[in-house]
Structures are given as structure tokens and as C-alpha cells.
XYZ file of C-alpha atoms in Angstrom:
141
model
C -77.533 -71.252 -19.766
C -74.339 -73.385 -19.541
C -72.671 -73.819 -22.916
C -72.763 -77.376 -24.107
C -69.219 -78.667 -23.531
C -69.776 -80.703 -26.705
C -70.452 -77.679 -28.871
C -68.690 -78.721 -31.943
C -66.478 -76.744 -34.324
C -69.153 -76.606 -36.958
C -71.675 -75.007 -34.485
C -68.987 -72.427 -33.444
C -68.081 -71.765 -37.074
C -71.789 -71.295 -37.918
C -72.328 -68.790 -35.115
C -69.168 -66.772 -35.930
C -69.870 -66.884 -39.669
C -73.396 -65.683 -39.178
C -72.261 -62.761 -37.011
C -69.524 -61.741 -39.366
C -71.863 -61.863 -42.344
C -74.536 -59.918 -40.608
C -72.121 -57.117 -39.577
C -70.352 -57.245 -42.983
C -67.005 -57.827 -41.320
C -64.265 -59.571 -43.255
C -61.645 -61.157 -40.992
C -59.695 -64.317 -40.870
C -60.857 -66.573 -38.009
C -58.307 -68.815 -36.278
C -58.702 -71.064 -33.259
C -55.787 -70.784 -30.696
C -55.267 -71.844 -27.049
C -55.755 -68.254 -25.673
C -57.006 -67.506 -22.148
C -59.913 -65.333 -23.358
C -62.839 -66.380 -25.509
C -61.756 -64.225 -28.415
C -59.312 -61.561 -29.359
C -59.070 -59.280 -32.425
C -55.632 -58.443 -33.844
C -56.053 -55.011 -35.401
C -52.910 -55.191 -37.578
C -53.583 -58.602 -39.076
C -57.350 -58.600 -39.392
C -57.514 -61.885 -37.440
C -60.268 -62.863 -35.001
C -58.682 -65.375 -32.602
C -61.197 -67.787 -30.845
C -60.089 -69.839 -27.908
C -59.678 -73.501 -28.546
C -58.933 -74.263 -24.833
C -61.453 -76.499 -23.170
C -63.311 -74.979 -20.244
C -62.587 -71.311 -21.317
C -66.225 -70.832 -22.665
C -68.428 -71.040 -19.606
C -71.824 -69.948 -21.083
C -73.481 -68.606 -24.172
C -73.821 -65.139 -22.908
C -70.101 -64.677 -22.180
C -69.225 -66.323 -25.533
C -71.555 -64.107 -27.550
C -70.738 -60.911 -25.661
C -66.942 -61.477 -26.202
C -67.276 -62.468 -29.871
C -69.540 -59.451 -30.550
C -67.153 -57.207 -28.575
C -64.230 -58.388 -30.857
C -66.430 -58.008 -33.929
C -66.976 -54.394 -32.948
C -63.202 -53.862 -32.811
C -63.055 -55.236 -36.427
C -65.857 -52.770 -37.388
C -63.876 -49.956 -35.686
C -60.678 -50.998 -37.669
C -62.547 -51.168 -40.886
C -64.180 -47.764 -40.352
C -60.971 -45.943 -39.128
C -58.311 -48.097 -40.714
C -56.319 -50.339 -38.434
C -53.231 -48.108 -38.131
C -55.294 -44.999 -37.034
C -57.243 -47.170 -34.602
C -54.065 -48.688 -33.168
C -52.526 -45.186 -32.801
C -55.680 -43.784 -31.020
C -56.048 -46.935 -28.875
C -52.505 -46.629 -27.724
C -52.814 -42.921 -27.231
C -55.817 -43.508 -24.897
C -53.882 -46.157 -22.935
C -50.901 -43.826 -22.552
C -53.143 -41.033 -21.329
C -54.825 -43.346 -18.864
C -51.458 -44.530 -17.557
C -50.133 -40.985 -17.265
C -53.217 -39.977 -15.156
C -53.144 -43.169 -13.089
C -49.477 -44.054 -12.459
C -50.350 -46.442 -9.616
C -53.020 -48.339 -11.634
C -51.439 -48.813 -15.072
C -53.742 -51.551 -16.132
C -56.887 -50.256 -14.446
C -58.467 -49.413 -17.819
C -58.550 -53.301 -18.416
C -59.931 -54.236 -15.136
C -62.861 -51.872 -14.682
C -65.249 -51.608 -17.649
C -66.506 -48.288 -16.406
C -62.942 -46.886 -16.645
C -62.040 -48.591 -19.905
C -60.726 -46.568 -22.798
C -63.462 -45.429 -25.273
C -62.806 -48.132 -27.789
C -63.251 -50.811 -25.128
C -66.329 -49.220 -23.649
C -67.924 -49.001 -27.113
C -67.128 -52.612 -27.943
C -68.406 -53.885 -24.631
C -71.613 -51.841 -24.922
C -72.103 -53.347 -28.458
C -71.628 -56.872 -27.115
C -73.922 -56.309 -24.161
C -76.619 -54.822 -26.312
C -76.645 -57.414 -29.103
C -75.954 -60.771 -27.377
C -79.542 -61.583 -26.361
C -80.966 -61.141 -29.799
C -78.268 -63.516 -31.218
C -78.780 -65.914 -28.356
C -82.489 -66.176 -29.164
C -81.845 -66.548 -32.842
C -79.254 -69.307 -32.365
C -81.489 -71.035 -29.899
C -84.453 -70.825 -32.280
C -82.478 -72.245 -35.183
C -81.131 -75.119 -33.029
C -77.542 -74.005 -32.985
C -77.479 -73.806 -29.212
């Protein structure tokens, strides 16, 4: 299941647009040379997608990550980005107070992640295969 290195911008755009439309999420999508596949900026409503070559290793990781970030956009829409950001930061602060020797442990271990991250990761893991099959069937991948 290796992602075609020649997956063009049009194919990526189609996949992302299809997912956003399906989940009724309105965000601005930008391509940037970031180290992760994707990143959602709560305060700006921006879904950043990596433009760096070699970051995207396979369809599963790409879809899980994009779906994960879409879930954050859904969370922000539902709660309002300011409230989400406050609660997100509060959970991080609580984690760090309880684990002073492992301040970033909530990022490294998905089982220990803060609730918003666990929810987004579960969403991505639960949804990716359906989308993989759909995109494979329609010839996108």
C-alpha cells in the first residue's frame, strides 16, 4: 500500500475536498513544507498539508492523519475554536503538572494523549479504510 510518489496535486485536492465535503467542514487548505502529513490550526481554521517530498509514506498514514485533523476542525466547529483551544491547553497543563518528568508524553504515546487527541486519532483509525476503499474504487489511488 505504498503511496504513489507521483500522486499529483489534483488527486490530493480531490481526496481532501471529498473528505471535507462529506464531514461538512469548512476550512482553508494550504500546502506547506511541514514535517507531519497534516496539521489543523484551530485559531485560523486552516488545514495545512505537507508539501515535502517523502513525508507521505502510504495511503493509510495519509488518510488517518488528514481524518484526524478534520476531526479537530469538527471539534472546533462544534465547540468554537477559542473554547477548544482553552480546554486543549488546560488538558496539556494538567498532564504536565501530573508528569513533570515527561512533559511531552501526551504527544508520544497515543494511549496517554489528551482527550481531544485520542478522539481525533480514534476517528482517523475508524474511518480511513472506508475512504481508502472508496478512493481506490473511484481510481483516485
